[in-house]
CSV table of C-alpha atoms in Angstrom, one decimal:
chain,number,residue,atom,x,y,z
A,10,UNK,CA,0.0,0.0,0.0
A,11,UNK,CA,1.3,3.4,-0.9
A,12,UNK,CA,0.0,7.0,-0.5
A,13,UNK,CA,-0.2,9.2,2.5
A,14,UNK,CA,-3.0,8.6,4.9
A,15,UNK,CA,-5.3,11.1,6.5
A,16,UNK,CA,-7.3,14.1,5.2
A,17,UNK,CA,-5.8,16.1,2.4
A,18,UNK,CA,-8.0,19.2,2.7
A,19,UNK,CA,-9.3,18.8,-0.8
A,20,UNK,CA,-12.7,20.2,-1.7
A,21,UNK,CA,-15.6,18.2,-3.0
A,22,UNK,CA,-15.8,17.9,-6.8
A,23,UNK,CA,-18.5,19.8,-8.6
A,24,UNK,CA,-19.9,20.2,-12.0
A,25,UNK,CA,-21.1,16.5,-12.3
A,26,UNK,CA,-17.8,15.0,-11.3
A,27,UNK,CA,-18.5,14.1,-7.7
A,28,UNK,CA,-18.2,10.3,-7.2
A,29,UNK,CA,-19.7,7.9,-4.6
A,30,UNK,CA,-16.7,8.6,-2.4
A,31,UNK,CA,-17.3,12.3,-2.4
A,32,UNK,CA,-21.0,11.8,-1.4
A,33,UNK,CA,-19.9,9.5,1.5
A,34,UNK,CA,-17.4,12.1,2.7
A,35,UNK,CA,-20.2,14.7,2.7
A,36,UNK,CA,-22.4,12.5,4.8
A,37,UNK,CA,-19.6,11.4,7.2
A,38,UNK,CA,-18.6,15.0,7.8
A,39,UNK,CA,-22.2,16.1,8.4
A,40,UNK,CA,-22.0,18.7,5.7
A,41,UNK,CA,-24.8,17.1,3.6
A,42,UNK,CA,-27.1,14.4,5.1
A,43,UNK,CA,-30.0,14.2,2.7
A,44,UNK,CA,-30.3,13.5,-1.0
A,45,UNK,CA,-31.4,17.1,-1.6
A,46,UNK,CA,-28.5,18.5,0.3
A,47,UNK,CA,-26.1,16.2,-1.7
A,48,UNK,CA,-27.6,17.5,-4.9
A,49,UNK,CA,-27.1,21.1,-3.8
A,50,UNK,CA,-23.5,20.5,-2.6
A,51,UNK,CA,-22.3,18.6,-5.7
A,52,UNK,CA,-24.5,20.0,-8.5
A,53,UNK,CA,-25.4,16.4,-9.5
A,54,UNK,CA,-28.9,15.5,-10.7
A,55,UNK,CA,-31.3,13.7,-8.5
A,56,UNK,CA,-31.0,10.5,-10.6
A,57,UNK,CA,-27.2,10.6,-10.5
A,58,UNK,CA,-27.1,11.1,-6.7
A,59,UNK,CA,-29.5,8.2,-6.3
A,60,UNK,CA,-27.3,5.9,-8.5
A,61,UNK,CA,-24.2,6.7,-6.5
A,62,UNK,CA,-25.9,6.4,-3.1
A,63,UNK,CA,-27.2,3.0,-4.2
A,64,UNK,CA,-23.6,1.7,-4.6
A,65,UNK,CA,-22.9,2.8,-1.0
A,66,UNK,CA,-26.1,1.2,0.3
A,67,UNK,CA,-25.1,-2.1,-1.5
A,68,UNK,CA,-21.7,-2.0,0.1
A,69,UNK,CA,-23.3,-1.6,3.5
A,70,UNK,CA,-21.4,1.7,4.1
A,71,UNK,CA,-24.5,4.0,4.2
A,72,UNK,CA,-27.9,3.7,5.8
A,73,UNK,CA,-31.0,5.8,6.3
A,74,UNK,CA,-30.5,7.6,9.6
A,75,UNK,CA,-32.3,7.1,12.8
A,76,UNK,CA,-33.0,10.8,13.1
A,77,UNK,CA,-36.2,10.9,11.0
A,78,UNK,CA,-36.7,13.5,8.3
A,79,UNK,CA,-35.4,17.0,7.8
A,80,UNK,CA,-36.6,19.8,5.5
A,81,UNK,CA,-35.0,19.5,2.1
A,82,UNK,CA,-33.0,22.5,0.8
A,83,UNK,CA,-34.6,22.0,-2.6
A,84,UNK,CA,-38.1,22.3,-1.2
A,85,UNK,CA,-40.9,19.7,-1.3
A,86,UNK,CA,-41.5,16.9,1.2
A,87,UNK,CA,-39.1,16.5,4.1
A,88,UNK,CA,-36.1,14.3,3.3
A,89,UNK,CA,-34.9,11.2,5.1
A,90,UNK,CA,-31.5,11.6,6.7
A,91,UNK,CA,-28.5,9.5,5.7
A,92,UNK,CA,-25.7,8.3,7.9
A,93,UNK,CA,-22.5,6.4,7.7
A,94,UNK,CA,-23.0,2.8,9.0
A,95,UNK,CA,-20.3,2.4,11.6
A,96,UNK,CA,-21.2,-1.2,12.3
A,97,UNK,CA,-20.4,-2.8,8.9
A,98,UNK,CA,-16.7,-3.3,9.8
A,99,UNK,CA,-14.1,-2.9,12.5
A,100,UNK,CA,-10.5,-1.7,12.8
A,101,UNK,CA,-7.6,-3.3,14.7
A,102,UNK,CA,-5.2,-0.8,16.4
A,103,UNK,CA,-2.0,-1.3,18.3
A,104,UNK,CA,0.4,1.0,20.1
A,105,UNK,CA,3.9,-0.2,20.8
A,106,UNK,CA,6.2,1.3,23.5
A,107,UNK,CA,9.7,0.0,24.2
A,108,UNK,CA,8.6,-2.7,26.7
A,109,UNK,CA,4.8,-2.5,26.7
A,110,UNK,CA,2.0,-2.5,24.1
A,111,UNK,CA,-1.7,-1.9,23.9
A,112,UNK,CA,-4.1,-3.3,21.2
A,113,UNK,CA,-7.8,-2.9,20.6
A,114,UNK,CA,-10.7,-3.7,18.3
A,115,UNK,CA,-12.2,-0.3,17.4
A,116,UNK,CA,-15.5,0.5,15.6
A,117,UNK,CA,-15.5,2.8,12.6
A,118,UNK,CA,-16.9,5.6,14.7
A,119,UNK,CA,-14.0,5.2,17.3
A,120,UNK,CA,-15.7,3.2,20.0
A,121,UNK,CA,-13.4,0.6,21.7
A,122,UNK,CA,-15.0,-2.9,21.5
A,123,UNK,CA,-12.2,-4.8,23.2
A,124,UNK,CA,-8.8,-3.9,24.5
A,125,UNK,CA,-5.7,-5.6,25.9
A,126,UNK,CA,-2.4,-4.3,27.3
A,127,UNK,CA,0.7,-6.3,28.2
A,128,UNK,CA,4.4,-6.9,27.8
A,129,UNK,CA,5.9,-6.9,24.3
A,130,UNK,CA,9.6,-5.9,24.2
A,131,UNK,CA,10.8,-4.0,21.2
A,132,UNK,CA,14.3,-5.4,21.6
A,133,UNK,CA,13.0,-8.9,20.9
A,134,UNK,CA,12.8,-7.8,17.2
A,135,UNK,CA,9.9,-7.1,14.8
A,136,UNK,CA,9.2,-10.7,13.9
A,137,UNK,CA,8.4,-11.8,17.5
A,138,UNK,CA,6.6,-8.6,18.4
A,139,UNK,CA,4.4,-8.5,15.4
A,140,UNK,CA,3.6,-12.2,15.7
A,141,UNK,CA,2.5,-11.4,19.3
A,142,UNK,CA,0.2,-8.7,18.1
A,143,UNK,CA,-1.4,-11.1,15.6
A,144,UNK,CA,-2.1,-13.4,18.5
A,145,UNK,CA,-3.6,-10.6,20.6
A,146,UNK,CA,-5.8,-9.5,17.7
A,147,UNK,CA,-7.3,-13.0,17.3
A,148,UNK,CA,-8.1,-13.1,21.0
A,149,UNK,CA,-9.5,-9.6,21.0
A,150,UNK,CA,-11.8,-10.3,18.1
A,151,UNK,CA,-13.2,-13.3,19.9
A,152,UNK,CA,-13.7,-11.1,23.0
A,153,UNK,CA,-15.5,-8.4,21.0
A,154,UNK,CA,-17.7,-11.0,19.3
A,155,UNK,CA,-16.6,-9.9,15.8
A,156,UNK,CA,-15.4,-12.0,12.9
A,157,UNK,CA,-12.0,-11.7,11.4
A,158,UNK,CA,-13.5,-11.1,8.0
A,159,UNK,CA,-15.2,-7.9,9.4
A,160,UNK,CA,-11.7,-6.3,9.9
A,161,UNK,CA,-11.1,-3.7,7.2
A,162,UNK,CA,-7.7,-2.5,8.3
A,163,UNK,CA,-5.0,-2.3,11.0
A,164,UNK,CA,-3.3,0.7,12.4
A,165,UNK,CA,0.1,0.5,14.2
A,166,UNK,CA,1.9,3.1,16.3
A,167,UNK,CA,5.6,2.6,16.8
A,168,UNK,CA,8.2,4.6,18.9
A,169,UNK,CA,10.4,5.7,16.0
A,170,UNK,CA,10.3,7.7,12.8
A,171,UNK,CA,8.3,6.2,10.0
A,172,UNK,CA,8.4,6.8,6.2
A,173,UNK,CA,4.6,6.9,5.5
A,174,UNK,CA,5.1,5.9,1.9
A,175,UNK,CA,6.6,2.6,2.8
A,176,UNK,CA,5.5,2.0,6.4
A,177,UNK,CA,9.1,1.2,7.4
A,178,UNK,CA,10.9,2.8,10.3
A,179,UNK,CA,13.9,4.9,9.5
A,180,UNK,CA,17.0,4.6,11.7
A,181,UNK,CA,14.9,4.4,15.0
A,182,UNK,CA,17.2,5.0,18.0
A,183,UNK,CA,15.0,3.0,20.4
A,184,UNK,CA,14.1,0.1,18.0
A,185,UNK,CA,17.3,-2.0,17.4
A,186,UNK,CA,16.8,-4.4,14.5
A,187,UNK,CA,13.7,-2.7,13.1
A,188,UNK,CA,15.3,-0.3,10.6
A,189,UNK,CA,13.8,-0.8,7.2
A,190,UNK,CA,11.8,-3.8,8.2
A,191,UNK,CA,8.5,-4.5,6.3
A,192,UNK,CA,6.1,-3.9,9.1
A,193,UNK,CA,3.1,-3.7,6.9
A,194,UNK,CA,3.7,-7.1,5.3
A,195,UNK,CA,4.7,-8.9,8.5
A,196,UNK,CA,1.7,-7.6,10.5
A,197,UNK,CA,-0.7,-8.5,7.7
A,198,UNK,CA,0.7,-12.0,7.7
A,199,UNK,CA,0.6,-12.3,11.5
A,200,UNK,CA,-3.1,-11.3,11.4
A,201,UNK,CA,-3.8,-13.9,8.7
A,202,UNK,CA,-1.8,-16.7,10.4
A,203,UNK,CA,-3.7,-16.2,13.7
A,204,UNK,CA,-7.2,-15.7,12.3
A,205,UNK,CA,-7.2,-17.6,9.0
A,206,UNK,CA,-8.6,-14.4,7.4
A,207,UNK,CA,-7.3,-12.7,4.2
A,208,UNK,CA,-4.7,-10.0,4.8
A,209,UNK,CA,-6.0,-6.5,5.2
A,210,UNK,CA,-4.4,-3.1,4.7
A,211,UNK,CA,-1.9,-2.0,7.4
A,212,UNK,CA,-1.0,1.6,8.2
A,213,UNK,CA,2.1,2.4,10.3
A,214,UNK,CA,3.0,5.8,11.9
A,215,UNK,CA,5.1,7.2,14.7
A,216,UNK,CA,3.4,6.8,18.1
A,217,UNK,CA,3.5,10.5,18.9
A,218,UNK,CA,2.0,11.5,15.5
A,219,UNK,CA,-0.9,9.1,16.2
A,220,UNK,CA,-1.3,10.4,19.8
A,221,UNK,CA,-1.5,13.9,18.4
A,222,UNK,CA,-4.0,12.8,15.7
A,223,UNK,CA,-6.2,11.1,18.2
A,224,UNK,CA,-6.2,13.9,20.8
A,225,UNK,CA,-6.8,16.6,18.1
A,226,UNK,CA,-9.7,14.8,16.5
A,227,UNK,CA,-11.3,13.9,19.8
A,228,UNK,CA,-10.8,17.0,21.9
A,229,UNK,CA,-9.8,19.9,19.5
A,230,UNK,CA,-11.3,19.2,16.1
A,231,UNK,CA,-11.4,23.0,15.3
A,232,UNK,CA,-7.8,23.6,16.2
A,233,UNK,CA,-5.9,24.2,12.9
A,234,UNK,CA,-2.4,23.9,14.4
A,235,UNK,CA,-2.0,21.4,17.2
A,236,UNK,CA,1.2,20.2,18.8
A,237,UNK,CA,1.6,17.3,21.3
A,238,UNK,CA,4.8,16.6,23.1
A,239,UNK,CA,5.3,13.2,24.7
A,240,UNK,CA,7.9,12.9,27.5
A,241,UNK,CA,8.5,9.3,28.5
A,242,UNK,CA,11.5,7.1,27.7
A,243,UNK,CA,12.3,9.6,25.0
A,244,UNK,CA,10.9,13.0,23.9
A,245,UNK,CA,9.0,13.5,20.6
A,246,UNK,CA,6.4,15.8,19.2
A,247,UNK,CA,3.4,15.2,16.9
A,248,UNK,CA,2.0,18.1,14.8
A,249,UNK,CA,-1.5,18.2,13.2
A,250,UNK,CA,-2.1,21.0,10.7
A,251,UNK,CA,-5.5,21.5,9.1
A,252,UNK,CA,-6.6,18.1,10.3
A,253,UNK,CA,-3.6,16.2,8.8
A,254,UNK,CA,-0.5,14.9,10.5
A,255,UNK,CA,2.6,16.8,9.4
A,256,UNK,CA,5.4,14.2,8.9
A,257,UNK,CA,8.1,15.9,6.9
A,258,UNK,CA,9.6,14.3,3.8
A,259,UNK,CA,10.4,10.9,5.3
A,260,UNK,CA,8.7,10.8,8.7
A,261,UNK,CA,11.3,12.7,10.7
A,262,UNK,CA,9.3,15.8,11.7
A,263,UNK,CA,8.8,16.3,15.4
A,264,UNK,CA,11.9,14.5,16.6
A,265,UNK,CA,12.7,17.3,19.2
A,266,UNK,CA,14.3,14.9,21.6
A,267,UNK,CA,17.4,15.0,19.5
A,268,UNK,CA,17.8,18.8,19.4
A,269,UNK,CA,21.2,19.7,21.0
A,270,UNK,CA,20.9,21.7,24.2
A,271,UNK,CA,24.6,21.9,25.1
A,272,UNK,CA,24.6,19.5,28.1
A,273,UNK,CA,27.3,16.9,28.5
A,274,UNK,CA,25.2,13.8,28.4
A,275,UNK,CA,25.3,10.8,26.1
A,276,UNK,CA,22.0,10.1,24.3
A,277,UNK,CA,20.8,6.7,23.1
A,278,UNK,CA,21.2,7.9,19.5
A,279,UNK,CA,25.0,8.1,20.1
A,280,UNK,CA,25.2,11.9,20.2
A,281,UNK,CA,26.0,14.1,23.2
A,282,UNK,CA,23.8,16.8,24.6
A,283,UNK,CA,20.4,15.8,23.2
A,284,UNK,CA,17.3,17.1,25.0
A,285,UNK,CA,16.1,13.5,25.6
A,286,UNK,CA,19.5,12.7,27.3
A,287,UNK,CA,18.8,15.3,30.0
A,288,UNK,CA,15.0,15.9,30.2
A,289,UNK,CA,13.2,12.6,29.4
A,290,UNK,CA,11.6,10.3,31.9
A,291,UNK,CA,14.6,8.0,31.5
A,292,UNK,CA,17.0,10.9,32.2
A,293,UNK,CA,15.1,11.9,35.4
A,294,UNK,CA,15.1,8.2,36.5
A,295,UNK,CA,18.9,8.1,36.2
A,296,UNK,CA,19.4,11.2,38.2
A,297,UNK,CA,17.1,9.8,40.9
A,298,UNK,CA,18.9,6.5,41.0
A,299,UNK,CA,22.2,8.4,41.3
A,300,UNK,CA,20.7,10.1,44.4
A,301,UNK,CA,19.7,6.8,45.9
A,302,UNK,CA,16.0,6.8,44.9
A,303,UNK,CA,14.9,3.5,43.3
A,304,UNK,CA,13.9,4.5,39.7
A,305,UNK,CA,14.8,2.7,36.5
A,306,UNK,CA,12.4,4.2,33.9
A,307,UNK,CA,10.0,7.0,33.1
A,308,UNK,CA,7.1,4.9,34.5
A,309,UNK,CA,8.9,4.7,37.9
A,310,UNK,CA,9.2,8.5,37.8
A,311,UNK,CA,5.5,8.8,37.1
A,312,UNK,CA,4.7,6.6,40.1
A,313,UNK,CA,7.0,8.7,42.3
A,314,UNK,CA,5.4,11.9,41.1
A,315,UNK,CA,1.9,10.4,41.8
A,316,UNK,CA,3.0,9.7,45.4
A,317,UNK,CA,4.3,13.3,45.9
A,318,UNK,CA,8.0,12.5,46.1
A,319,UNK,CA,9.7,15.8,46.5
A,320,UNK,CA,13.0,15.0,44.7
A,321,UNK,CA,11.2,13.5,41.8
A,322,UNK,CA,9.0,16.7,41.6
A,323,UNK,CA,12.0,19.0,41.7
A,324,UNK,CA,13.8,17.1,38.9
A,325,UNK,CA,10.6,16.9,36.8
A,326,UNK,CA,10.2,20.7,37.1
A,327,UNK,CA,13.8,21.2,36.0
A,328,UNK,CA,13.2,18.8,33.1
A,329,UNK,CA,10.1,20.8,32.2
A,330,UNK,CA,12.2,24.0,32.1
A,331,UNK,CA,14.7,22.4,29.7
A,332,UNK,CA,11.9,21.2,27.4
A,333,UNK,CA,10.1,24.5,27.7
A,334,UNK,CA,13.2,26.3,26.4
A,335,UNK,CA,13.1,24.2,23.3
A,336,UNK,CA,9.4,24.5,22.9
A,337,UNK,CA,9.7,28.3,22.8
A,338,UNK,CA,11.3,27.8,19.4
A,339,UNK,CA,8.7,25.3,18.3
A,340,UNK,CA,5.8,27.6,19.3
A,341,UNK,CA,7.4,30.6,17.6
A,342,UNK,CA,7.9,28.5,14.4
A,343,UNK,CA,4.4,26.8,14.3
A,344,UNK,CA,2.2,29.2,16.2
A,345,UNK,CA,-0.1,26.5,17.4
A,346,UNK,CA,-3.4,27.0,19.2
A,347,UNK,CA,-2.9,24.0,21.5
A,348,UNK,CA,0.3,22.7,23.0
A,349,UNK,CA,-0.4,19.4,24.8
A,350,UNK,CA,2.0,17.6,27.2
A,351,UNK,CA,1.7,13.9,27.4
A,352,UNK,CA,3.7,10.9,28.7
A,353,UNK,CA,5.2,9.8,32.0
A,354,UNK,CA,6.2,13.3,33.2
A,355,UNK,CA,3.0,15.1,32.2
A,356,UNK,CA,2.1,16.3,35.7
A,357,UNK,CA,2.0,19.6,37.5
A,358,UNK,CA,5.8,19.9,38.3
A,359,UNK,CA,6.8,19.3,34.7
A,360,UNK,CA,4.1,21.5,33.3
A,361,UNK,CA,5.1,24.3,35.6
A,362,UNK,CA,8.7,24.1,34.4
A,363,UNK,CA,7.5,24.1,30.8
A,364,UNK,CA,5.4,27.2,31.3
A,365,UNK,CA,8.2,29.1,33.1
A,366,UNK,CA,10.6,28.9,30.2
A,367,UNK,CA,8.1,28.9,27.4
A,368,UNK,CA,6.5,32.1,28.3
A,369,UNK,CA,9.8,33.7,29.2
A,370,UNK,CA,11.5,32.8,25.9
A,371,UNK,CA,8.7,32.9,23.3
A,372,UNK,CA,7.4,36.0,21.7
A,373,UNK,CA,4.2,37.3,23.5
A,374,UNK,CA,2.4,37.2,20.1
A,375,UNK,CA,3.2,33.4,19.8
A,376,UNK,CA,1.7,32.6,23.2
A,377,UNK,CA,-1.2,35.1,23.4
A,378,UNK,CA,-3.8,32.6,22.1
A,379,UNK,CA,-1.9,29.4,23.1
A,380,UNK,CA,-3.5,26.8,25.4
A,381,UNK,CA,-0.9,24.6,27.2
A,382,UNK,CA,-2.7,21.5,28.4
A,383,UNK,CA,-2.2,17.9,29.4
A,384,UNK,CA,-3.5,14.7,27.6
A,385,UNK,CA,-7.2,14.0,27.7
A,386,UNK,CA,-7.0,10.4,26.3
A,387,UNK,CA,-4.0,9.4,28.4
A,388,UNK,CA,-2.5,6.0,27.4
A,389,UNK,CA,-5.2,5.4,24.9
A,390,UNK,CA,-4.3,8.3,22.6
A,391,UNK,CA,-2.1,6.3,20.3
A,392,UNK,CA,-4.8,3.6,19.9
A,393,UNK,CA,-7.5,6.2,19.1
A,394,UNK,CA,-5.2,7.9,16.6
A,395,UNK,CA,-4.2,4.6,14.9
A,396,UNK,CA,-7.9,3.6,14.5
A,397,UNK,CA,-8.8,7.0,13.1
A,398,UNK,CA,-5.9,6.9,10.7
A,399,UNK,CA,-7.2,3.7,9.1
A,400,UNK,CA,-10.7,4.9,8.9
A,401,UNK,CA,-9.8,8.2,7.2
A,402,UNK,CA,-7.5,6.3,4.8
A,403,UNK,CA,-10.0,3.6,3.8
A,404,UNK,CA,-13.0,5.9,3.4
A,405,UNK,CA,-11.2,8.8,1.6
A,406,UNK,CA,-13.2,9.6,-1.6
A,407,UNK,CA,-10.6,8.2,-4.0
A,408,UNK,CA,-10.2,5.0,-2.0
A,409,UNK,CA,-13.9,4.5,-1.7
A,410,UNK,CA,-14.1,4.3,-5.5
A,411,UNK,CA,-11.3,1.8,-5.7
A,412,UNK,CA,-12.8,-0.4,-3.0
A,413,UNK,CA,-16.3,-0.3,-4.6
A,414,UNK,CA,-14.9,-1.4,-7.9
A,415,UNK,CA,-13.0,-4.2,-6.1
A,416,UNK,CA,-16.3,-5.4,-4.6
A,417,UNK,CA,-17.8,-5.4,-8.1
A,418,UNK,CA,-20.2,-2.6,-7.1
């Protein structure tokens, strides 16, 4: 599978050119939910709208709505409302961390039907980890009471940069043995091997990108420039602009954890002085361990912060100041409406430190309309984003037409 996933911001075709996919997009977005409104929005005749809607009804993707009738914009009798049928298929979603993973069966409207979390260790390699996900998926489908042939696609979030054209990770510092691996093909095979179903499309993206996508769509759909910063084992940022994830030319956008901040600390990437080497959850854990406080990871720091540990709070605030210094540049460059802090350190001490340096260093104009907030979806953000990415990809207008033709409709 090639092509970039997500919304592209294109307008609906007009002048008799709108296809079935464009009509489905209008209904899904709520911009036109009756036959008359679709005629008005596209310029198509009543007969042509009817023919194209019939294809969507036959596929099971569209149904007459449960909200009764509404007044038609073209006059005459009230029109029956139309709605996307979110029950005709399901999506599988997974979010990998370095030593932990979450997986879920998700409806096309974003509802979680079954979910599991457990240990999957990135350093065990892609073959073992992806096979494990395939096994989880089979168990989750049974738990959700859904058949494997109802799955229309799989979304996978990984803790490394991803080339969205190929779905392969590119020189990931925290994923030894994964560089260039065919994640899409292997996960599709793992799904088939454990369910005896035909392979389905697989989309792969960076975990922070998908966290940002899930949070923006769920809580801030009207924010045209949204930034999420995850501070856990490492530090990364996800950027959503006009409803689409901004990835850069090969998936490297947002990798702020490897901006040099001048400190003398060796990073996992092999360089000295990276932001992640001094301000990540792992870095705070090391400093606590050196002071005699038992802490081996960002999750340990999170637990200490939750219990009100004073030294952990002081170090988290200092880490927030270091991150805030870098984010002053990010905010000045991107001018977002929302800056969301997520991950193990996303609590009051860290957020206080971020705000101290951010508002001190950034131009007042850049922060005048900026909301600095913490995650709403928590550990589920990556799953939500992965599921949404698949749905937006598979039901994009051009792909709807391809899929209808493949079904012989």
